[in-house]
């Protein structure tokens, strides 16, 4: 599998996702290495005159468990190969572009443009660090290199814990979909039997102020993690609406860092917090119904210019603004404005934006729902 491939799972395929991720985790090879024993090479510096996988494999002595597709992806990306101890010998494996930054950090070149231009500069940094690092081999790649403080929390164990823990809290749940790639593992769970108890106040409040509530809204939890970034193992509160097309994060989440020896035991404790988090999340959305926006178009622009900035693509925001301009009157609620902005997420998905950019957009809107919208409700002179 290429490092950037994504495999999707539909409603009713929860066990398929668990089995798939279990297979990944069981074949993962985490190694502890000394940073100063590692080095990188490129096909060019390694003496390979032809950029063909078989030629590169022979020149750099890349093992057979690394596929030609993995080598080709590396050649089309950073063209950087790691030479590091594996077992009793030094072995060479391709570094995928999605994990490259973790190797730069270990060499002391975080956010260095020089490394982006000339990856061999890593060889000037590695010898300076005698500490240990955790190196993950997956699918024929040297996928990531984390600090020795990194705690490996197996994703399959988290999925199994959710399958056991969620019914004990909510009575029942529906698995409505998920996906796996090295950039992001996602699983989404809805709680139809909680719809009336958790959303009754929100629906009644929307009717009382004359605001259109979300169609077919169901409270939900999204599980999210990966082994590339040090983002932790996250549980996000959500509402899924409009026949599953709109997935709105409610600004409440619980995160378990890949640090401090954290394990599945701590994750189980976080699962137990999901019920109260969902209650808080739905209250947060309901509160937006009481915030009256006097200058909707200017407020929209102020949010884009002063809060979102470049975190969400301008093209999609402009399209959302055009629809909002047609639909909105002289005033609106913060609820109306927030839901309008959230339509940018399905639009980015339809336009095939990279997972990392969609994640940034989601995190940005996650922070926005916690802000005071009146701060942005000002006339642009």
PDB file of N, CA and C in Angstrom, residues 165-265:
ATOM      1  N   UNK A 165     -17.087   0.036  24.914  1.00  0.00           N
ATOM      2  CA  UNK A 165     -17.410   1.106  25.846  1.00  0.00           C
ATOM      3  C   UNK A 165     -18.633   1.926  25.491  1.00  0.00           C
ATOM      4  N   UNK A 166     -18.855   2.202  24.209  1.00  0.00           N
ATOM      5  CA  UNK A 166     -19.968   3.074  23.829  1.00  0.00           C
ATOM      6  C   UNK A 166     -21.336   2.501  24.218  1.00  0.00           C
ATOM      7  N   UNK A 167     -21.591   1.193  24.024  1.00  0.00           N
ATOM      8  CA  UNK A 167     -22.898   0.665  24.446  1.00  0.00           C
ATOM      9  C   UNK A 167     -23.140   0.789  25.944  1.00  0.00           C
ATOM     10  N   UNK A 168     -22.087   0.682  26.733  1.00  0.00           N
ATOM     11  CA  UNK A 168     -22.260   0.782  28.182  1.00  0.00           C
ATOM     12  C   UNK A 168     -22.641   2.193  28.615  1.00  0.00           C
ATOM     13  N   UNK A 169     -22.331   3.184  27.764  1.00  0.00           N
ATOM     14  CA  UNK A 169     -22.636   4.583  28.089  1.00  0.00           C
ATOM     15  C   UNK A 169     -23.950   5.030  27.461  1.00  0.00           C
ATOM     16  N   UNK A 170     -24.141   4.685  26.175  1.00  0.00           N
ATOM     17  CA  UNK A 170     -25.279   5.195  25.420  1.00  0.00           C
ATOM     18  C   UNK A 170     -26.388   4.164  25.207  1.00  0.00           C
ATOM     19  N   UNK A 171     -26.173   2.936  25.614  1.00  0.00           N
ATOM     20  CA  UNK A 171     -27.164   1.892  25.398  1.00  0.00           C
ATOM     21  C   UNK A 171     -26.987   1.194  24.069  1.00  0.00           C
ATOM     22  N   UNK A 172     -26.822   1.977  23.010  1.00  0.00           N
ATOM     23  CA  UNK A 172     -26.571   1.425  21.679  1.00  0.00           C
ATOM     24  C   UNK A 172     -25.935   2.516  20.826  1.00  0.00           C
ATOM     25  N   UNK A 173     -25.426   2.121  19.690  1.00  0.00           N
ATOM     26  CA  UNK A 173     -24.842   3.088  18.756  1.00  0.00           C
ATOM     27  C   UNK A 173     -24.874   2.505  17.353  1.00  0.00           C
ATOM     28  N   UNK A 174     -24.706   3.378  16.369  1.00  0.00           N
ATOM     29  CA  UNK A 174     -24.544   2.966  14.980  1.00  0.00           C
ATOM     30  C   UNK A 174     -23.171   3.405  14.491  1.00  0.00           C
ATOM     31  N   UNK A 175     -22.428   2.487  13.923  1.00  0.00           N
ATOM     32  CA  UNK A 175     -21.196   2.859  13.226  1.00  0.00           C
ATOM     33  C   UNK A 175     -21.613   3.349  11.847  1.00  0.00           C
ATOM     34  N   UNK A 176     -21.285   4.595  11.517  1.00  0.00           N
ATOM     35  CA  UNK A 176     -21.789   5.174  10.260  1.00  0.00           C
ATOM     36  C   UNK A 176     -20.695   5.389   9.225  1.00  0.00           C
ATOM     37  N   UNK A 177     -19.471   4.977   9.529  1.00  0.00           N
ATOM     38  CA  UNK A 177     -18.417   5.079   8.533  1.00  0.00           C
ATOM     39  C   UNK A 177     -17.074   5.403   9.136  1.00  0.00           C
ATOM     40  N   UNK A 178     -16.049   5.135   8.367  1.00  0.00           N
ATOM     41  CA  UNK A 178     -14.689   5.428   8.806  1.00  0.00           C
ATOM     42  C   UNK A 178     -13.727   5.277   7.655  1.00  0.00           C
ATOM     43  N   UNK A 179     -12.489   5.610   7.905  1.00  0.00           N
ATOM     44  CA  UNK A 179     -11.462   5.487   6.867  1.00  0.00           C
ATOM     45  C   UNK A 179     -10.101   5.362   7.530  1.00  0.00           C
ATOM     46  N   UNK A 180      -9.191   4.751   6.783  1.00  0.00           N
ATOM     47  CA  UNK A 180      -7.816   4.629   7.275  1.00  0.00           C
ATOM     48  C   UNK A 180      -6.850   5.071   6.194  1.00  0.00           C
ATOM     49  N   UNK A 181      -5.915   5.902   6.585  1.00  0.00           N
ATOM     50  CA  UNK A 181      -4.704   6.179   5.822  1.00  0.00           C
ATOM     51  C   UNK A 181      -3.637   6.476   6.855  1.00  0.00           C
ATOM     52  N   UNK A 182      -2.400   6.539   6.431  1.00  0.00           N
ATOM     53  CA  UNK A 182      -1.339   6.854   7.385  1.00  0.00           C
ATOM     54  C   UNK A 182      -1.472   8.271   7.920  1.00  0.00           C
ATOM     55  N   UNK A 183      -2.187   9.118   7.180  1.00  0.00           N
ATOM     56  CA  UNK A 183      -2.389  10.495   7.629  1.00  0.00           C
ATOM     57  C   UNK A 183      -3.486  10.609   8.678  1.00  0.00           C
ATOM     58  N   UNK A 184      -4.459   9.681   8.626  1.00  0.00           N
ATOM     59  CA  UNK A 184      -5.608   9.843   9.519  1.00  0.00           C
ATOM     60  C   UNK A 184      -6.450   8.576   9.570  1.00  0.00           C
ATOM     61  N   UNK A 185      -6.752   8.140  10.779  1.00  0.00           N
ATOM     62  CA  UNK A 185      -7.750   7.097  11.005  1.00  0.00           C
ATOM     63  C   UNK A 185      -8.964   7.759  11.617  1.00  0.00           C
ATOM     64  N   UNK A 186     -10.136   7.519  11.025  1.00  0.00           N
ATOM     65  CA  UNK A 186     -11.384   8.126  11.498  1.00  0.00           C
ATOM     66  C   UNK A 186     -12.449   7.045  11.627  1.00  0.00           C
ATOM     67  N   UNK A 187     -13.237   7.126  12.694  1.00  0.00           N
ATOM     68  CA  UNK A 187     -14.430   6.291  12.837  1.00  0.00           C
ATOM     69  C   UNK A 187     -15.522   7.149  13.460  1.00  0.00           C
ATOM     70  N   UNK A 188     -16.734   7.042  12.919  1.00  0.00           N
ATOM     71  CA  UNK A 188     -17.840   7.881  13.394  1.00  0.00           C
ATOM     72  C   UNK A 188     -18.973   7.006  13.914  1.00  0.00           C
ATOM     73  N   UNK A 189     -19.543   7.440  15.045  1.00  0.00           N
ATOM     74  CA  UNK A 189     -20.582   6.693  15.730  1.00  0.00           C
ATOM     75  C   UNK A 189     -21.744   7.630  16.067  1.00  0.00           C
ATOM     76  N   UNK A 190     -22.963   7.214  15.734  1.00  0.00           N
ATOM     77  CA  UNK A 190     -24.139   8.013  16.081  1.00  0.00           C
ATOM     78  C   UNK A 190     -24.951   7.303  17.156  1.00  0.00           C
ATOM     79  N   UNK A 191     -25.803   8.101  17.833  1.00  0.00           N
ATOM     80  CA  UNK A 191     -26.599   7.583  18.940  1.00  0.00           C
ATOM     81  C   UNK A 191     -28.055   7.996  18.742  1.00  0.00           C
ATOM     82  N   UNK A 192     -28.762   7.279  17.847  1.00  0.00           N
ATOM     83  CA  UNK A 192     -30.152   7.660  17.522  1.00  0.00           C
ATOM     84  C   UNK A 192     -31.077   7.696  18.737  1.00  0.00           C
ATOM     85  N   UNK A 193     -30.846   6.799  19.700  1.00  0.00           N
ATOM     86  CA  UNK A 193     -31.726   6.772  20.879  1.00  0.00           C
ATOM     87  C   UNK A 193     -31.499   7.964  21.800  1.00  0.00           C
ATOM     88  N   UNK A 194     -30.455   8.752  21.534  1.00  0.00           N
ATOM     89  CA  UNK A 194     -30.171   9.952  22.328  1.00  0.00           C
ATOM     90  C   UNK A 194     -30.679  11.223  21.643  1.00  0.00           C
ATOM     91  N   UNK A 195     -31.259  11.049  20.448  1.00  0.00           N
ATOM     92  CA  UNK A 195     -31.655  12.221  19.664  1.00  0.00           C
ATOM     93  C   UNK A 195     -32.624  13.111  20.434  1.00  0.00           C
ATOM     94  N   UNK A 196     -33.690  12.524  20.985  1.00  0.00           N
ATOM     95  CA  UNK A 196     -34.708  13.330  21.669  1.00  0.00           C
ATOM     96  C   UNK A 196     -34.178  13.946  22.958  1.00  0.00           C
ATOM     97  N   UNK A 197     -33.494  13.151  23.762  1.00  0.00           N
ATOM     98  CA  UNK A 197     -33.048  13.664  25.058  1.00  0.00           C
ATOM     99  C   UNK A 197     -31.962  14.720  24.926  1.00  0.00           C
ATOM    100  N   UNK A 198     -31.061  14.561  23.955  1.00  0.00           N
ATOM    101  CA  UNK A 198     -29.950  15.514  23.831  1.00  0.00           C
ATOM    102  C   UNK A 198     -30.276  16.713  22.962  1.00  0.00           C
ATOM    103  N   UNK A 199     -31.190  16.543  21.999  1.00  0.00           N
ATOM    104  CA  UNK A 199     -31.436  17.621  21.038  1.00  0.00           C
ATOM    105  C   UNK A 199     -32.802  18.283  21.202  1.00  0.00           C
ATOM    106  N   UNK A 200     -33.599  17.814  22.164  1.00  0.00           N
ATOM    107  CA  UNK A 200     -34.930  18.398  22.342  1.00  0.00           C
ATOM    108  C   UNK A 200     -34.850  19.890  22.664  1.00  0.00           C
ATOM    109  N   UNK A 201     -33.975  20.246  23.579  1.00  0.00           N
ATOM    110  CA  UNK A 201     -33.830  21.650  23.962  1.00  0.00           C
ATOM    111  C   UNK A 201     -33.383  22.494  22.775  1.00  0.00           C
ATOM    112  N   UNK A 202     -32.411  21.975  22.004  1.00  0.00           N
ATOM    113  CA  UNK A 202     -31.919  22.698  20.821  1.00  0.00           C
ATOM    114  C   UNK A 202     -33.036  22.892  19.798  1.00  0.00           C
ATOM    115  N   UNK A 203     -33.785  21.834  19.494  1.00  0.00           N
ATOM    116  CA  UNK A 203     -34.855  21.927  18.498  1.00  0.00           C
ATOM    117  C   UNK A 203     -35.950  22.886  18.940  1.00  0.00           C
ATOM    118  N   UNK A 204     -36.330  22.819  20.221  1.00  0.00           N
ATOM    119  CA  UNK A 204     -37.365  23.715  20.734  1.00  0.00           C
ATOM    120  C   UNK A 204     -36.903  25.173  20.712  1.00  0.00           C
ATOM    121  N   UNK A 205     -35.648  25.374  21.048  1.00  0.00           N
ATOM    122  CA  UNK A 205     -35.093  26.734  21.063  1.00  0.00           C
ATOM    123  C   UNK A 205     -35.074  27.303  19.643  1.00  0.00           C
ATOM    124  N   UNK A 206     -34.673  26.479  18.666  1.00  0.00           N
ATOM    125  CA  UNK A 206     -34.639  26.934  17.276  1.00  0.00           C
ATOM    126  C   UNK A 206     -36.035  27.333  16.800  1.00  0.00           C
ATOM    127  N   UNK A 207     -37.037  26.525  17.151  1.00  0.00           N
ATOM    128  CA  UNK A 207     -38.417  26.844  16.760  1.00  0.00           C
ATOM    129  C   UNK A 207     -38.883  28.128  17.425  1.00  0.00           C
ATOM    130  N   UNK A 208     -38.479  28.325  18.663  1.00  0.00           N
ATOM    131  CA  UNK A 208     -38.910  29.504  19.432  1.00  0.00           C
ATOM    132  C   UNK A 208     -38.368  30.800  18.827  1.00  0.00           C
ATOM    133  N   UNK A 209     -37.154  30.780  18.306  1.00  0.00           N
ATOM    134  CA  UNK A 209     -36.566  32.002  17.737  1.00  0.00           C
ATOM    135  C   UNK A 209     -36.749  32.072  16.221  1.00  0.00           C
ATOM    136  N   UNK A 210     -37.505  31.105  15.666  1.00  0.00           N
ATOM    137  CA  UNK A 210     -37.780  31.123  14.238  1.00  0.00           C
ATOM    138  C   UNK A 210     -36.611  30.726  13.371  1.00  0.00           C
ATOM    139  N   UNK A 211     -35.706  29.944  13.927  1.00  0.00           N
ATOM    140  CA  UNK A 211     -34.517  29.503  13.195  1.00  0.00           C
ATOM    141  C   UNK A 211     -34.723  28.065  12.724  1.00  0.00           C
ATOM    142  N   UNK A 212     -34.234  27.766  11.542  1.00  0.00           N
ATOM    143  CA  UNK A 212     -34.350  26.412  11.023  1.00  0.00           C
ATOM    144  C   UNK A 212     -33.322  25.517  11.703  1.00  0.00           C
ATOM    145  N   UNK A 213     -33.792  24.483  12.379  1.00  0.00           N
ATOM    146  CA  UNK A 213     -32.880  23.537  13.027  1.00  0.00           C
ATOM    147  C   UNK A 213     -32.284  22.609  11.985  1.00  0.00           C
ATOM    148  N   UNK A 214     -31.254  21.900  12.380  1.00  0.00           N
ATOM    149  CA  UNK A 214     -30.618  20.952  11.481  1.00  0.00           C
ATOM    150  C   UNK A 214     -31.574  19.810  11.148  1.00  0.00           C
ATOM    151  N   UNK A 215     -31.569  19.392   9.902  1.00  0.00           N
ATOM    152  CA  UNK A 215     -32.451  18.335   9.442  1.00  0.00           C
ATOM    153  C   UNK A 215     -31.916  16.960   9.848  1.00  0.00           C
ATOM    154  N   UNK A 216     -32.776  16.182  10.513  1.00  0.00           N
ATOM    155  CA  UNK A 216     -32.405  14.806  10.905  1.00  0.00           C
ATOM    156  C   UNK A 216     -31.136  14.765  11.751  1.00  0.00           C
ATOM    157  N   UNK A 217     -30.956  15.718  12.621  1.00  0.00           N
ATOM    158  CA  UNK A 217     -29.735  15.787  13.429  1.00  0.00           C
ATOM    159  C   UNK A 217     -29.660  14.631  14.417  1.00  0.00           C
ATOM    160  N   UNK A 218     -28.477  14.038  14.523  1.00  0.00           N
ATOM    161  CA  UNK A 218     -28.229  12.940  15.453  1.00  0.00           C
ATOM    162  C   UNK A 218     -26.919  13.234  16.179  1.00  0.00           C
ATOM    163  N   UNK A 219     -26.880  13.110  17.511  1.00  0.00           N
ATOM    164  CA  UNK A 219     -25.604  13.285  18.229  1.00  0.00           C
ATOM    165  C   UNK A 219     -24.632  12.187  17.849  1.00  0.00           C
ATOM    166  N   UNK A 220     -23.356  12.540  17.803  1.00  0.00           N
ATOM    167  CA  UNK A 220     -22.353  11.598  17.316  1.00  0.00           C
ATOM    168  C   UNK A 220     -21.002  11.858  17.976  1.00  0.00           C
ATOM    169  N   UNK A 221     -20.144  10.863  17.869  1.00  0.00           N
ATOM    170  CA  UNK A 221     -18.758  10.955  18.309  1.00  0.00           C
ATOM    171  C   UNK A 221     -17.859  10.561  17.151  1.00  0.00           C
ATOM    172  N   UNK A 222     -16.786  11.324  16.949  1.00  0.00           N
ATOM    173  CA  UNK A 222     -15.794  10.953  15.944  1.00  0.00           C
ATOM    174  C   UNK A 222     -14.478  10.604  16.626  1.00  0.00           C
ATOM    175  N   UNK A 223     -13.989   9.413  16.367  1.00  0.00           N
ATOM    176  CA  UNK A 223     -12.671   8.976  16.830  1.00  0.00           C
ATOM    177  C   UNK A 223     -11.654   9.304  15.748  1.00  0.00           C
ATOM    178  N   UNK A 224     -10.508   9.865  16.161  1.00  0.00           N
ATOM    179  CA  UNK A 224      -9.501  10.295  15.183  1.00  0.00           C
ATOM    180  C   UNK A 224      -8.106  10.131  15.776  1.00  0.00           C
ATOM    181  N   UNK A 225      -7.201   9.576  14.991  1.00  0.00           N
ATOM    182  CA  UNK A 225      -5.804   9.486  15.407  1.00  0.00           C
ATOM    183  C   UNK A 225      -4.938   9.213  14.187  1.00  0.00           C
ATOM    184  N   UNK A 226      -3.634   9.238  14.372  1.00  0.00           N
ATOM    185  CA  UNK A 226      -2.684   8.759  13.372  1.00  0.00           C
ATOM    186  C   UNK A 226      -1.339   8.540  14.048  1.00  0.00           C
ATOM    187  N   UNK A 227      -0.429   7.914  13.328  1.00  0.00           N
ATOM    188  CA  UNK A 227       0.910   7.667  13.862  1.00  0.00           C
ATOM    189  C   UNK A 227       1.950   8.609  13.282  1.00  0.00           C
ATOM    190  N   UNK A 228       1.515   9.550  12.447  1.00  0.00           N
ATOM    191  CA  UNK A 228       2.454  10.478  11.803  1.00  0.00           C
ATOM    192  C   UNK A 228       2.693  11.690  12.687  1.00  0.00           C
ATOM    193  N   UNK A 229       1.636  12.424  12.952  1.00  0.00           N
ATOM    194  CA  UNK A 229       1.753  13.627  13.774  1.00  0.00           C
ATOM    195  C   UNK A 229       1.574  13.261  15.239  1.00  0.00           C
ATOM    196  N   UNK A 230       2.001  14.142  16.107  1.00  0.00           N
ATOM    197  CA  UNK A 230       1.847  13.912  17.539  1.00  0.00           C
ATOM    198  C   UNK A 230       0.549  14.553  18.018  1.00  0.00           C
ATOM    199  N   UNK A 231      -0.550  14.228  17.297  1.00  0.00           N
ATOM    200  CA  UNK A 231      -1.838  14.879  17.566  1.00  0.00           C
ATOM    201  C   UNK A 231      -2.607  14.203  18.677  1.00  0.00           C
ATOM    202  N   UNK A 232      -2.207  13.017  19.075  1.00  0.00           N
ATOM    203  CA  UNK A 232      -2.915  12.311  20.125  1.00  0.00           C
ATOM    204  C   UNK A 232      -4.043  11.453  19.577  1.00  0.00           C
ATOM    205  N   UNK A 233      -4.773  10.834  20.506  1.00  0.00           N
ATOM    206  CA  UNK A 233      -5.942  10.020  20.185  1.00  0.00           C
ATOM    207  C   UNK A 233      -7.148  10.827  20.629  1.00  0.00           C
ATOM    208  N   UNK A 234      -7.980  11.248  19.672  1.00  0.00           N
ATOM    209  CA  UNK A 234      -9.009  12.243  19.934  1.00  0.00           C
ATOM    210  C   UNK A 234     -10.414  11.687  19.800  1.00  0.00           C
ATOM    211  N   UNK A 235     -11.302  12.170  20.657  1.00  0.00           N
ATOM    212  CA  UNK A 235     -12.734  11.909  20.558  1.00  0.00           C
ATOM    213  C   UNK A 235     -13.434  13.257  20.445  1.00  0.00           C
ATOM    214  N   UNK A 236     -14.078  13.508  19.303  1.00  0.00           N
ATOM    215  CA  UNK A 236     -14.742  14.783  19.041  1.00  0.00           C
ATOM    216  C   UNK A 236     -16.254  14.624  19.170  1.00  0.00           C
ATOM    217  N   UNK A 237     -16.909  15.589  19.790  1.00  0.00           N
ATOM    218  CA  UNK A 237     -18.369  15.619  19.801  1.00  0.00           C
ATOM    219  C   UNK A 237     -18.851  16.199  18.475  1.00  0.00           C
ATOM    220  N   UNK A 238     -19.955  15.622  17.963  1.00  0.00           N
ATOM    221  CA  UNK A 238     -20.458  16.040  16.662  1.00  0.00           C
ATOM    222  C   UNK A 238     -21.976  15.981  16.617  1.00  0.00           C
ATOM    223  N   UNK A 239     -22.523  16.615  15.606  1.00  0.00           N
ATOM    224  CA  UNK A 239     -23.891  16.373  15.168  1.00  0.00           C
ATOM    225  C   UNK A 239     -23.797  16.017  13.687  1.00  0.00           C
ATOM    226  N   UNK A 240     -24.418  14.923  13.309  1.00  0.00           N
ATOM    227  CA  UNK A 240     -24.471  14.524  11.908  1.00  0.00           C
ATOM    228  C   UNK A 240     -25.890  14.782  11.418  1.00  0.00           C
ATOM    229  N   UNK A 241     -26.009  15.514  10.305  1.00  0.00           N
ATOM    230  CA  UNK A 241     -27.324  15.945   9.829  1.00  0.00           C
ATOM    231  C   UNK A 241     -27.387  15.878   8.308  1.00  0.00           C
ATOM    232  N   UNK A 242     -28.564  16.236   7.794  1.00  0.00           N
ATOM    233  CA  UNK A 242     -28.799  16.279   6.346  1.00  0.00           C
ATOM    234  C   UNK A 242     -28.407  14.972   5.667  1.00  0.00           C
ATOM    235  N   UNK A 243     -28.993  13.882   6.187  1.00  0.00           N
ATOM    236  CA  UNK A 243     -28.740  12.540   5.630  1.00  0.00           C
ATOM    237  C   UNK A 243     -27.264  12.181   5.637  1.00  0.00           C
ATOM    238  N   UNK A 244     -26.565  12.622   6.666  1.00  0.00           N
ATOM    239  CA  UNK A 244     -25.161  12.269   6.809  1.00  0.00           C
ATOM    240  C   UNK A 244     -24.205  13.133   6.027  1.00  0.00           C
ATOM    241  N   UNK A 245     -24.717  14.122   5.282  1.00  0.00           N
ATOM    242  CA  UNK A 245     -23.856  14.947   4.435  1.00  0.00           C
ATOM    243  C   UNK A 245     -23.141  16.048   5.220  1.00  0.00           C
ATOM    244  N   UNK A 246     -23.703  16.429   6.363  1.00  0.00           N
ATOM    245  CA  UNK A 246     -23.115  17.509   7.147  1.00  0.00           C
ATOM    246  C   UNK A 246     -22.693  16.971   8.510  1.00  0.00           C
ATOM    247  N   UNK A 247     -21.380  16.995   8.765  1.00  0.00           N
ATOM    248  CA  UNK A 247     -20.802  16.504  10.017  1.00  0.00           C
ATOM    249  C   UNK A 247     -20.205  17.682  10.762  1.00  0.00           C
ATOM    250  N   UNK A 248     -20.894  18.142  11.797  1.00  0.00           N
ATOM    251  CA  UNK A 248     -20.507  19.378  12.473  1.00  0.00           C
ATOM    252  C   UNK A 248     -19.875  19.059  13.818  1.00  0.00           C
ATOM    253  N   UNK A 249     -18.629  19.470  13.985  1.00  0.00           N
ATOM    254  CA  UNK A 249     -17.972  19.319  15.276  1.00  0.00           C
ATOM    255  C   UNK A 249     -18.425  20.438  16.204  1.00  0.00           C
ATOM    256  N   UNK A 250     -18.611  20.078  17.482  1.00  0.00           N
ATOM    257  CA  UNK A 250     -19.260  20.977  18.432  1.00  0.00           C
ATOM    258  C   UNK A 250     -18.300  21.675  19.384  1.00  0.00           C
ATOM    259  N   UNK A 251     -17.007  21.582  19.127  1.00  0.00           N
ATOM    260  CA  UNK A 251     -16.048  22.335  19.925  1.00  0.00           C
ATOM    261  C   UNK A 251     -15.656  21.672  21.223  1.00  0.00           C
ATOM    262  N   UNK A 252     -16.208  20.491  21.508  1.00  0.00           N
ATOM    263  CA  UNK A 252     -15.849  19.765  22.725  1.00  0.00           C
ATOM    264  C   UNK A 252     -15.153  18.470  22.324  1.00  0.00           C
ATOM    265  N   UNK A 253     -13.991  18.212  22.882  1.00  0.00           N
ATOM    266  CA  UNK A 253     -13.291  16.968  22.579  1.00  0.00           C
ATOM    267  C   UNK A 253     -12.443  16.579  23.785  1.00  0.00           C
ATOM    268  N   UNK A 254     -12.022  15.338  23.793  1.00  0.00           N
ATOM    269  CA  UNK A 254     -11.083  14.865  24.797  1.00  0.00           C
ATOM    270  C   UNK A 254      -9.939  14.204  24.032  1.00  0.00           C
ATOM    271  N   UNK A 255      -8.722  14.585  24.377  1.00  0.00           N
ATOM    272  CA  UNK A 255      -7.548  14.144  23.635  1.00  0.00           C
ATOM    273  C   UNK A 255      -6.567  13.444  24.564  1.00  0.00           C
ATOM    274  N   UNK A 256      -6.006  12.348  24.076  1.00  0.00           N
ATOM    275  CA  UNK A 256      -4.993  11.606  24.820  1.00  0.00           C
ATOM    276  C   UNK A 256      -3.669  11.725  24.072  1.00  0.00           C
ATOM    277  N   UNK A 257      -2.702  12.462  24.607  1.00  0.00           N
ATOM    278  CA  UNK A 257      -1.421  12.643  23.904  1.00  0.00           C
ATOM    279  C   UNK A 257      -0.626  11.340  23.828  1.00  0.00           C
ATOM    280  N   UNK A 258       0.184  11.234  22.777  1.00  0.00           N
ATOM    281  CA  UNK A 258       1.109  10.102  22.648  1.00  0.00           C
ATOM    282  C   UNK A 258       2.349  10.376  23.508  1.00  0.00           C
ATOM    283  N   UNK A 259       2.125  10.617  24.791  1.00  0.00           N
ATOM    284  CA  UNK A 259       3.212  10.988  25.697  1.00  0.00           C
ATOM    285  C   UNK A 259       2.961  10.395  27.083  1.00  0.00           C
ATOM    286  N   UNK A 260       3.956  10.508  27.938  1.00  0.00           N
ATOM    287  CA  UNK A 260       3.831  10.204  29.361  1.00  0.00           C
ATOM    288  C   UNK A 260       3.393   8.777  29.649  1.00  0.00           C
ATOM    289  N   UNK A 261       3.716   7.866  28.734  1.00  0.00           N
ATOM    290  CA  UNK A 261       3.352   6.470  28.950  1.00  0.00           C
ATOM    291  C   UNK A 261       1.866   6.201  28.820  1.00  0.00           C
ATOM    292  N   UNK A 262       1.110   7.108  28.191  1.00  0.00           N
ATOM    293  CA  UNK A 262      -0.326   6.898  28.019  1.00  0.00           C
ATOM    294  C   UNK A 262      -0.594   5.618  27.247  1.00  0.00           C
ATOM    295  N   UNK A 263      -1.710   4.978  27.581  1.00  0.00           N
ATOM    296  CA  UNK A 263      -2.017   3.684  26.983  1.00  0.00           C
ATOM    297  C   UNK A 263      -3.519   3.546  26.798  1.00  0.00           C
ATOM    298  N   UNK A 264      -3.956   2.341  26.438  1.00  0.00           N
ATOM    299  CA  UNK A 264      -5.371   2.092  26.220  1.00  0.00           C
ATOM    300  C   UNK A 264      -6.174   2.290  27.500  1.00  0.00           C
ATOM    301  N   UNK A 265      -5.552   2.134  28.650  1.00  0.00           N
ATOM    302  CA  UNK A 265      -6.264   2.332  29.923  1.00  0.00           C
ATOM    303  C   UNK A 265      -6.759   3.770  30.039  1.00  0.00           C
TER     304      UNK A 265
END
